[in-house]
mmCIF file of C-alpha atoms and ligand atoms in Angstrom:
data_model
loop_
_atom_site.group_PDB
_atom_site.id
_atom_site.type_symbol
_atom_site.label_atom_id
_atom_site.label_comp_id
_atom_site.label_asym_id
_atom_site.label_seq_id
_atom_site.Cartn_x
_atom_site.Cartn_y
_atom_site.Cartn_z
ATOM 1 C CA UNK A 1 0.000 0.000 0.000
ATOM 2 C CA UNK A 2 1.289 3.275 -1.028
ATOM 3 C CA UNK A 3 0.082 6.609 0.797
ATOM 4 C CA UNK A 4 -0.392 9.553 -1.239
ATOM 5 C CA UNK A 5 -1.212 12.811 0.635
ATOM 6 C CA UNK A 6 -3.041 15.658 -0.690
ATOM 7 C CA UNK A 7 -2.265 18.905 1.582
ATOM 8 C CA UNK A 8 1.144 19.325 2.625
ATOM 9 C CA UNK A 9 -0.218 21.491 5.618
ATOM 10 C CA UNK A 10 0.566 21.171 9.176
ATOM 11 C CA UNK A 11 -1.392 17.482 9.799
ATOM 12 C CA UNK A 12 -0.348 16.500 6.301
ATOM 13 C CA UNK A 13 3.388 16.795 7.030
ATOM 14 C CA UNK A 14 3.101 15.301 10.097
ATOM 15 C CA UNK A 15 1.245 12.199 9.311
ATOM 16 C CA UNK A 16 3.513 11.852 6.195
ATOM 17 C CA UNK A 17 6.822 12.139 7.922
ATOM 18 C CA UNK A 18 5.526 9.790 10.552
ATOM 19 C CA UNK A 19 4.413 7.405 8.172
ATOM 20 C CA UNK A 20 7.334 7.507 6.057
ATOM 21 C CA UNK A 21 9.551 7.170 9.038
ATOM 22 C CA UNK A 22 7.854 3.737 10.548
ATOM 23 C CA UNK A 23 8.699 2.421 6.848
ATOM 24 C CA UNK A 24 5.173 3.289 5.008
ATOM 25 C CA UNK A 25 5.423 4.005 1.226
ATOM 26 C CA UNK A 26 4.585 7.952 1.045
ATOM 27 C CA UNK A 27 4.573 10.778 -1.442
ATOM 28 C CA UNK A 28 2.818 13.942 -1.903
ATOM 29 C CA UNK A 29 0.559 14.705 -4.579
ATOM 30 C CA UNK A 30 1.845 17.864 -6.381
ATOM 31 C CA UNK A 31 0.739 21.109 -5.550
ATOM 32 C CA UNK A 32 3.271 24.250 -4.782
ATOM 33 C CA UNK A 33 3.656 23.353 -1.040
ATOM 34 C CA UNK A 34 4.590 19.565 -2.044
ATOM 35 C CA UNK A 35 7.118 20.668 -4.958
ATOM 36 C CA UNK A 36 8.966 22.173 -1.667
ATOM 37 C CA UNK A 37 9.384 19.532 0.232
ATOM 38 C CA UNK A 38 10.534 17.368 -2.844
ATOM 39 C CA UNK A 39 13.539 19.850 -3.632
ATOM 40 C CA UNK A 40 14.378 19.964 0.221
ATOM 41 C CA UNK A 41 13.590 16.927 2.833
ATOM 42 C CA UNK A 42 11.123 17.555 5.554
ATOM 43 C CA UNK A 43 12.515 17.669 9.553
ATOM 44 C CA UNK A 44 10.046 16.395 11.532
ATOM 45 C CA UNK A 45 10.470 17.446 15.380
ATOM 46 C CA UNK A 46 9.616 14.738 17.736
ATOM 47 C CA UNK A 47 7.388 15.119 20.678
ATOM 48 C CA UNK A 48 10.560 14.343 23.004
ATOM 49 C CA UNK A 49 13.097 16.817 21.312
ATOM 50 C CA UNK A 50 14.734 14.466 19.167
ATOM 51 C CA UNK A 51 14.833 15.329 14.942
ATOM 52 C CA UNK A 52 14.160 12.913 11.937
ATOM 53 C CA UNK A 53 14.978 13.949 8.153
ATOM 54 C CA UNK A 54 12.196 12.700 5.945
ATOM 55 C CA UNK A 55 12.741 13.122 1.918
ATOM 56 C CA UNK A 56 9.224 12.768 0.435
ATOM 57 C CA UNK A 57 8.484 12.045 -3.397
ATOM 58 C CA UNK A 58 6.427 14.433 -5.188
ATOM 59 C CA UNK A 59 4.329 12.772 -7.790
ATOM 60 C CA UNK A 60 2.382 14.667 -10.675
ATOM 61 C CA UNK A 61 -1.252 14.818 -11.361
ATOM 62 C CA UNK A 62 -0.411 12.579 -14.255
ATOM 63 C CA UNK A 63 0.253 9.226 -12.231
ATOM 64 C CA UNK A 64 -2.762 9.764 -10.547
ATOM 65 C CA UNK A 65 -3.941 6.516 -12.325
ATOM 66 C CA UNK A 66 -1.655 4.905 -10.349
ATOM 67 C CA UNK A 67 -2.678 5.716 -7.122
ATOM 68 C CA UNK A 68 -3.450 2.800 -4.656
ATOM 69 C CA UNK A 69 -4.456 5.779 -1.421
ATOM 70 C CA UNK A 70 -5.010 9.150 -1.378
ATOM 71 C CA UNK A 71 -5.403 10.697 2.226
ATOM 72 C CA UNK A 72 -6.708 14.304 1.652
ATOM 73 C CA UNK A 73 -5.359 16.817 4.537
ATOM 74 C CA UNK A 74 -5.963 19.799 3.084
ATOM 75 C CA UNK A 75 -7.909 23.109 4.674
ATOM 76 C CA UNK A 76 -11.496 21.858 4.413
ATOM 77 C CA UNK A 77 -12.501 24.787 1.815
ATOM 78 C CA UNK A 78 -9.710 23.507 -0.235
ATOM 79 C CA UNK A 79 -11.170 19.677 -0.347
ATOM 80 C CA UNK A 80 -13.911 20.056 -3.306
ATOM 81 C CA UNK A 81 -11.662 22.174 -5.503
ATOM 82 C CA UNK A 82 -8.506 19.638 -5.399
ATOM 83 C CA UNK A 83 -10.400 16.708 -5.612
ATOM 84 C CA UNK A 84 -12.630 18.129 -8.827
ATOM 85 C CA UNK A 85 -9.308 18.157 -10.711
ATOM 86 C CA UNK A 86 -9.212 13.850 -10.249
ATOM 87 C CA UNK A 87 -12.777 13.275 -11.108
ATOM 88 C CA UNK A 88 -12.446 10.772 -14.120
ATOM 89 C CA UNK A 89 -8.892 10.137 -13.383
ATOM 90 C CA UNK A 90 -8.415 8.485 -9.955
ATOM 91 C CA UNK A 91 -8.757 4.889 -10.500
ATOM 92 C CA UNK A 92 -12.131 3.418 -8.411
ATOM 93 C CA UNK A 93 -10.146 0.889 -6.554
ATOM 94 C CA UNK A 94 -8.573 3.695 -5.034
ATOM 95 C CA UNK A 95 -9.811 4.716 -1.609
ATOM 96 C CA UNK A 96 -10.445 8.416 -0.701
ATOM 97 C CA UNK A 97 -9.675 9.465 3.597
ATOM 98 C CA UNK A 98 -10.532 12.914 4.208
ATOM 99 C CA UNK A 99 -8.966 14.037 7.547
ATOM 100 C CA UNK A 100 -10.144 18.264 8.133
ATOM 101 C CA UNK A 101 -11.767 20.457 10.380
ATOM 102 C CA UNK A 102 -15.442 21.215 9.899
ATOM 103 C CA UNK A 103 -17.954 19.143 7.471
ATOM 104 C CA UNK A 104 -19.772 18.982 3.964
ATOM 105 C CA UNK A 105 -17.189 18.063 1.670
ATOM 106 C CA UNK A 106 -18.585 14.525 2.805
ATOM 107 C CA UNK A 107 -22.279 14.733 0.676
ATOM 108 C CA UNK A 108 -20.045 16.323 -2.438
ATOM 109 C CA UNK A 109 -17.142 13.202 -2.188
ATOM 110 C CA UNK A 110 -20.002 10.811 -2.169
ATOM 111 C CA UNK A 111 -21.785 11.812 -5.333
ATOM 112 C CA UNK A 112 -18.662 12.495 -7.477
ATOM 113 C CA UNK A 113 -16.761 9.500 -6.129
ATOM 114 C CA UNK A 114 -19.495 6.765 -5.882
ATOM 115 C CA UNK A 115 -17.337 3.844 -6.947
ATOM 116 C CA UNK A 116 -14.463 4.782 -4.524
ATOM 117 C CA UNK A 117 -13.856 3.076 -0.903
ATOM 118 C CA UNK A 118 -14.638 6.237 0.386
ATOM 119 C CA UNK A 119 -13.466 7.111 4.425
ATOM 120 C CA UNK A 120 -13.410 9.831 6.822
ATOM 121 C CA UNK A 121 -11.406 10.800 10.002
ATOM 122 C CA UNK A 122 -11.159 13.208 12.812
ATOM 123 C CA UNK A 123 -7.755 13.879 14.822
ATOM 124 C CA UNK A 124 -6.586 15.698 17.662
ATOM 125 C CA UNK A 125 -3.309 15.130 17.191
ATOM 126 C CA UNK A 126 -0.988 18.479 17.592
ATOM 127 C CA UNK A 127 1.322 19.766 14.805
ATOM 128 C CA UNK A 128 2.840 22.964 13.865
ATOM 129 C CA UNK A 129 4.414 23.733 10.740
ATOM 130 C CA UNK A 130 7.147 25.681 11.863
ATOM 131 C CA UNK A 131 8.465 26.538 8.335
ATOM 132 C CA UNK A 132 7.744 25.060 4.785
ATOM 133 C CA UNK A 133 10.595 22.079 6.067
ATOM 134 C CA UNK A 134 10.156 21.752 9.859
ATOM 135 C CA UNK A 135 7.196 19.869 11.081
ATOM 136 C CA UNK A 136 6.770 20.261 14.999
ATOM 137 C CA UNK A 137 4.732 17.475 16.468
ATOM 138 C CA UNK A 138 2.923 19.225 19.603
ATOM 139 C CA UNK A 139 1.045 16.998 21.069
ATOM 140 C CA UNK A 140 -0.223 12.880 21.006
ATOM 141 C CA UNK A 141 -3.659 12.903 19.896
ATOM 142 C CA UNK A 142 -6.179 10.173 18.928
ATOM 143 C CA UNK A 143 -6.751 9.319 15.156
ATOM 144 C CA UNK A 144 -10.342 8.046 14.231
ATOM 145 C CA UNK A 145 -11.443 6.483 10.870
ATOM 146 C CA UNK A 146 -14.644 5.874 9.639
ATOM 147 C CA UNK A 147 -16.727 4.628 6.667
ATOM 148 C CA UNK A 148 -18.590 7.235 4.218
ATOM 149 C CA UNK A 149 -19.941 3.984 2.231
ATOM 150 C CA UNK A 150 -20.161 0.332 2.052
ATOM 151 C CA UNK A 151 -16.899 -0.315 -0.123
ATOM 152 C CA UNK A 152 -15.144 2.368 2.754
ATOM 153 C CA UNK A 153 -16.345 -0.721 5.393
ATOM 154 C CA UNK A 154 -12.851 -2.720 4.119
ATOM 155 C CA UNK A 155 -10.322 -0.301 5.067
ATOM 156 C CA UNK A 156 -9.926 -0.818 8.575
ATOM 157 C CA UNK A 157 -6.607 -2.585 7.278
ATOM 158 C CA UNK A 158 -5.084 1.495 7.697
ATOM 159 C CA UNK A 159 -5.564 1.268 10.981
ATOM 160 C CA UNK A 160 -2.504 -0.282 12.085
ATOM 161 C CA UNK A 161 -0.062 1.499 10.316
ATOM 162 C CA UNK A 162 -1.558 4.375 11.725
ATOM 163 C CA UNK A 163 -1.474 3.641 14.998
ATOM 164 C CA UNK A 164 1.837 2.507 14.232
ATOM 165 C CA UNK A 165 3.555 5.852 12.976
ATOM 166 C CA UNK A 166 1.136 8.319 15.448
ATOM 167 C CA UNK A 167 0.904 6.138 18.724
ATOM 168 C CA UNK A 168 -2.678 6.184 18.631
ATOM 169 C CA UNK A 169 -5.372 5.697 15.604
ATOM 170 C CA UNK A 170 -8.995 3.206 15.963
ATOM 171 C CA UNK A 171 -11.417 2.558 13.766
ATOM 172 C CA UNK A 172 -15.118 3.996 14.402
ATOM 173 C CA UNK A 173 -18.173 2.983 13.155
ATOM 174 C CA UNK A 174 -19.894 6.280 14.551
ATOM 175 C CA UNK A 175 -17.517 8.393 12.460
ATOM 176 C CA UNK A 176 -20.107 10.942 12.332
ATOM 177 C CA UNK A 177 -20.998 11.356 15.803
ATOM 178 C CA UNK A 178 -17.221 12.089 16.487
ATOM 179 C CA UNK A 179 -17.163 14.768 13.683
ATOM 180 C CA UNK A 180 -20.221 16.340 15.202
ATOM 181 C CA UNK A 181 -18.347 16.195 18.867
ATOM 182 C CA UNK A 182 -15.260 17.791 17.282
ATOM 183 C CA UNK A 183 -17.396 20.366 15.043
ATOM 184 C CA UNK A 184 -19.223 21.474 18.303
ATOM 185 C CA UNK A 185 -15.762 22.186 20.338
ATOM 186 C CA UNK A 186 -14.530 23.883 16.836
ATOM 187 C CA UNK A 187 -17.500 26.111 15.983
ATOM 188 C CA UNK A 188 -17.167 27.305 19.789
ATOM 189 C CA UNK A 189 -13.001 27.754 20.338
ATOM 190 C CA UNK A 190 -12.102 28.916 17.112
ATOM 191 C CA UNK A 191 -14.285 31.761 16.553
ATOM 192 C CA UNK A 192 -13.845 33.001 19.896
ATOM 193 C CA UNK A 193 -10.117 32.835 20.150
ATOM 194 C CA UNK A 194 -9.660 34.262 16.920
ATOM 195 C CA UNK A 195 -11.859 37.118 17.312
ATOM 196 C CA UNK A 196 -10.109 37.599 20.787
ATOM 197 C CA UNK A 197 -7.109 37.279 19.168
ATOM 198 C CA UNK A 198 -6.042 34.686 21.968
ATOM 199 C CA UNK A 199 -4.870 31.430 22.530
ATOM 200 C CA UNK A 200 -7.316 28.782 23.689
ATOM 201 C CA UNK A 201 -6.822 29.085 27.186
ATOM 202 C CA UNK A 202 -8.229 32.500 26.861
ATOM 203 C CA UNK A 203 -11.757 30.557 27.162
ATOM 204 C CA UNK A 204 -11.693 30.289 30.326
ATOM 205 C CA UNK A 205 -12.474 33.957 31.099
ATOM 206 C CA UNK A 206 -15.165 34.470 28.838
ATOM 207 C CA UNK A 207 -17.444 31.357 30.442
ATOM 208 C CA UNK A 208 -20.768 33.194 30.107
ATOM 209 C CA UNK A 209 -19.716 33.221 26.841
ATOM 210 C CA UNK A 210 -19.242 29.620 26.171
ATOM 211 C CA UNK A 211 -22.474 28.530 27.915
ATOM 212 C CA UNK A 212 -24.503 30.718 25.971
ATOM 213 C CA UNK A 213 -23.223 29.252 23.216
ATOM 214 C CA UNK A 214 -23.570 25.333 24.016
ATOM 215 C CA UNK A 215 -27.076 26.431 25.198
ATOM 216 C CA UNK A 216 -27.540 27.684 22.000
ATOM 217 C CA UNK A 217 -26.698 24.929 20.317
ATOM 218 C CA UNK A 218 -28.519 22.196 22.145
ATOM 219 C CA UNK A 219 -31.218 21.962 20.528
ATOM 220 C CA UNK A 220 -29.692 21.046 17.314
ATOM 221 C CA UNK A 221 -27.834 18.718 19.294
ATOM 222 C CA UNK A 222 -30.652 16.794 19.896
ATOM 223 C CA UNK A 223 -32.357 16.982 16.937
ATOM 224 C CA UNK A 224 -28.872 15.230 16.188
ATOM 225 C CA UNK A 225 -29.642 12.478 18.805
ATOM 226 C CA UNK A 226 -27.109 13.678 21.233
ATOM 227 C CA UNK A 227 -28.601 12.886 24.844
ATOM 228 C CA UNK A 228 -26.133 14.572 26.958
ATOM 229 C CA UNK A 229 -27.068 18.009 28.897
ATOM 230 C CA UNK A 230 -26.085 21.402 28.089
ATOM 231 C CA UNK A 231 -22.971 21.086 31.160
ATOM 232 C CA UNK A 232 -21.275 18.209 29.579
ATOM 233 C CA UNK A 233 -20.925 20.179 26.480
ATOM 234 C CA UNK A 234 -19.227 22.877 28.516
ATOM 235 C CA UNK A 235 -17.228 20.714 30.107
ATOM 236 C CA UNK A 236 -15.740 19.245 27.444
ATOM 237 C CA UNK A 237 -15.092 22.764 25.623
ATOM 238 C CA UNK A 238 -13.246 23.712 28.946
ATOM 239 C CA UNK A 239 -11.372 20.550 28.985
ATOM 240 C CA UNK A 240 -10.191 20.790 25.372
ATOM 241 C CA UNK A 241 -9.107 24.843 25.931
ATOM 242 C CA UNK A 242 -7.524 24.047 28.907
ATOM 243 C CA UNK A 243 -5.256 21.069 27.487
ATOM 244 C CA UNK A 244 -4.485 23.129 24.881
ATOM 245 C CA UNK A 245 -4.252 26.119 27.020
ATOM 246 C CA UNK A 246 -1.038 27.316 25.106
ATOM 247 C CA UNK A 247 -2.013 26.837 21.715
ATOM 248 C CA UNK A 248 -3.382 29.093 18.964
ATOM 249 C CA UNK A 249 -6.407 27.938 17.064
ATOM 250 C CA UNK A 250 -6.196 27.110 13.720
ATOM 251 C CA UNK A 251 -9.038 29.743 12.910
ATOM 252 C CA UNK A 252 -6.793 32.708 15.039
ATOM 253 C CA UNK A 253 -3.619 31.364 13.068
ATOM 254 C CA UNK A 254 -5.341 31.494 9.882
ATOM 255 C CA UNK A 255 -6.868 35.366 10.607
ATOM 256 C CA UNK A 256 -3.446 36.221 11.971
ATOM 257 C CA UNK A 257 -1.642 35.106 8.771
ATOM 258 C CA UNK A 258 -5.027 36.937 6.589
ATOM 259 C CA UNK A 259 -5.131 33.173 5.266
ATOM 260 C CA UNK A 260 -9.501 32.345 4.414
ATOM 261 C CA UNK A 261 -10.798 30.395 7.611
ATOM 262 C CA UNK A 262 -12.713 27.283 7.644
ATOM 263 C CA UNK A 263 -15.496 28.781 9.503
ATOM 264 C CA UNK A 264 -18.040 28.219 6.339
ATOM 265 C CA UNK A 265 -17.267 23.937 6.893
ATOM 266 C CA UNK A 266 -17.612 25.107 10.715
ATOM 267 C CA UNK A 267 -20.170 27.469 12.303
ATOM 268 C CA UNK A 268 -21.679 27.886 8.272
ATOM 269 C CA UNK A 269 -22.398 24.252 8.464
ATOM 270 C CA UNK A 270 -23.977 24.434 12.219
ATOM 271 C CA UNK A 271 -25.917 26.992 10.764
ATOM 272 C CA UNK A 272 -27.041 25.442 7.290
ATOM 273 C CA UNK A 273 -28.369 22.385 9.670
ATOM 274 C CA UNK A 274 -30.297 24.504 11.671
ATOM 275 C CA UNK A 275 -31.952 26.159 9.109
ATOM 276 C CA UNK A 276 -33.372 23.098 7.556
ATOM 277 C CA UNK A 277 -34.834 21.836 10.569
ATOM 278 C CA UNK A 278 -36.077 25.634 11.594
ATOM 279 C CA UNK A 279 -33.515 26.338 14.609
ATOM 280 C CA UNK A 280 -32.198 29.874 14.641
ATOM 281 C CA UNK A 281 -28.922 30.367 15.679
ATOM 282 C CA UNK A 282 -28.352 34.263 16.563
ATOM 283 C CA UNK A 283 -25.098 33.716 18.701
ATOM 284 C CA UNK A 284 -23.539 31.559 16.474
ATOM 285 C CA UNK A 285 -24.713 33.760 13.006
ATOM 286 C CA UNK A 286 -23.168 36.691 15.087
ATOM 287 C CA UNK A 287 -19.689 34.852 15.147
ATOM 288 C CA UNK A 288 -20.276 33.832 11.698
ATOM 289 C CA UNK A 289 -20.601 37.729 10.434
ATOM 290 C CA UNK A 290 -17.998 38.678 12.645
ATOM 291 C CA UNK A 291 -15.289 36.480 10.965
ATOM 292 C CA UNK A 292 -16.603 36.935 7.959
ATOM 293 C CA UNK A 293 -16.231 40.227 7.781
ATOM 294 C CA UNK A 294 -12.420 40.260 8.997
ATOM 295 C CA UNK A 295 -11.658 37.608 6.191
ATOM 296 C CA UNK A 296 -13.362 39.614 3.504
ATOM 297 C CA UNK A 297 -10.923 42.314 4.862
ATOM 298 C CA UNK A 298 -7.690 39.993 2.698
ATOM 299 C CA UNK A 299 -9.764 37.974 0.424
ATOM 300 C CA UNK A 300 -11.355 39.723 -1.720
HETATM 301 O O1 PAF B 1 -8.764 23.868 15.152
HETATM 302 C C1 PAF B 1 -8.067 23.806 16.195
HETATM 303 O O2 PAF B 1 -7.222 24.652 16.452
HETATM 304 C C2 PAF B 1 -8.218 22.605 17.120
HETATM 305 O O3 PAF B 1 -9.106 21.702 16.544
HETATM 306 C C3 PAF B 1 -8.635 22.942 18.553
HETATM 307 C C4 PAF B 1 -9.207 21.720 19.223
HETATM 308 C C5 PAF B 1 -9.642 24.058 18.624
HETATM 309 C C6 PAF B 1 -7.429 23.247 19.396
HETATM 310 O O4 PAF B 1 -6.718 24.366 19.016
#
């Protein structure tokens, strides 16, 4: 089995350098970010200190016939758009894993890819690109995989290696509920800490904040079929800030480098599911506007 990885990003790099170094087959599909790392090898940092040189193949769009895996890590808004370009040309044995933050690239993958083994994931493993060739690996994290269809069922075969080269990965058969889980803690850190322009710990001083904003939300979560009361999902929003007390969200990175967010595939999707079941959402819309606004500031 051969790994190819879409999105040379911070969780691309680092689950392509770990690969590579427990003796998996890896390249990177070619976009500008992989032709980098092909004319210079990637340093991955380890979590104890230590340094590992990683040279990893770039291969062209035209052996994309060849491909036997391709493990998309890109920025979610980025998923449709790269994956457009292989419609027709990716063979169907060859499964699709999508691994981002947010969700509803999931509905498009499954009507232009029918034929594929098609999979999903969520991580909360910790990686920071430090520059285009150093990978920092900031914290252990736990992988998940799931099916998006029936052929996606006979892939739990990636697990191991996986596991292997991260320390942690399982498979799930609720791969959904666990997006939902991490969607909720995303649609509620990220905005806020970017806004703030703060790193997660930040959360904890804004807590009539936060509950507002699970309370909010609840609803929907139960429409969902999440039983759970409004406290647990506060708790585990606190739990999450405060383990990652130091960190800067990817959504405060991406406004403090004027890079687009993911909040559409975030609070946009919370917001497009509440709509449809008539749930209105004024608290989380507000967020929405707000980052909006500060994006459309550098992209357009
Ligand atoms: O997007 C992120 O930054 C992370 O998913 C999280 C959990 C909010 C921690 O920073």
């Amino acid at each position: 089995m051969q790994w190819t990885i879409l999105g040379a990003g911070a969780i691309g790099s680092l689950f392509a350098t770990h690969l590579l170094r427990t003796g998996q087959d890896v390249n990177l599909l070619d976009t500008r970010c992989a032709r980098q790392h092909a004319s210079h090898p990637m340093m991955l940092e380890l979590l104890d200190g230590s340094f590992c040189m990683c040279e990893l193949p770039c291969i062209s769009h035209q052996a994309v016939s060849d491909l036997t895996l391709l493990l998309v890590t890109t920025k979610v808004w980025q998923v449709i758009p790269a994956l457009e370009a292989l419609v027709g040309k990716l063979p169907h044995s060859c499964p699709i894993v999508l691994l981002h933050n947010g969700m509803g690239p999931e509905e498009w993958l499954l009507t232009h890819f029918p034929q594929n083994p098609l999979l999903t994931g969520v991580t909360s493993c910790g990686a920071f690109k430090k520059d285009p060739h150093h990978i920092k690996h900031t914290g252990l994290g736990e992988t998940w995989l799931g099916a998006l269809n029936e052929a996606g069922t006979h892939y739990q075969s990636l697990i191991p290696p996986l596991a292997n080269a991260l320390g942690h990965a399982a498979w799930s058969d609720q791969i959904r509920e666990r997006q939902w889980r991490k969607l909720v803690v995303n649609a509620i850190i990220n905005p806020l800490t970017a806004l703030y322009n703060q790193p997660n710990g930040m959360l904890s001083e804004h807590q009539a904040e936060v509950n507002a904003l699970c309370e909010e939300l609840h609803p929907l979560l139960i429409a969902e079929s999440f039983t759970e009361p409004v406290t647990a999902w506060c708790e585990v929003i606190f739990k999450v800030a405060e383990q990652t007390a130091q960190n800067y969200s990817s959504m405060q990175q991406d406004l403090a480098h004027q890079r687009k967010t993911e909040i559409d595939y975030i609070t946009g999707y919370l917001l497009q599911q509440a709509e449809k079941i008539g749930i209105k959402l004024p608290l989380h819309q507000d967020l929405y506007l707000k980052i909006k606004k500060l994006e459309s500031t550098f992209t357009t």
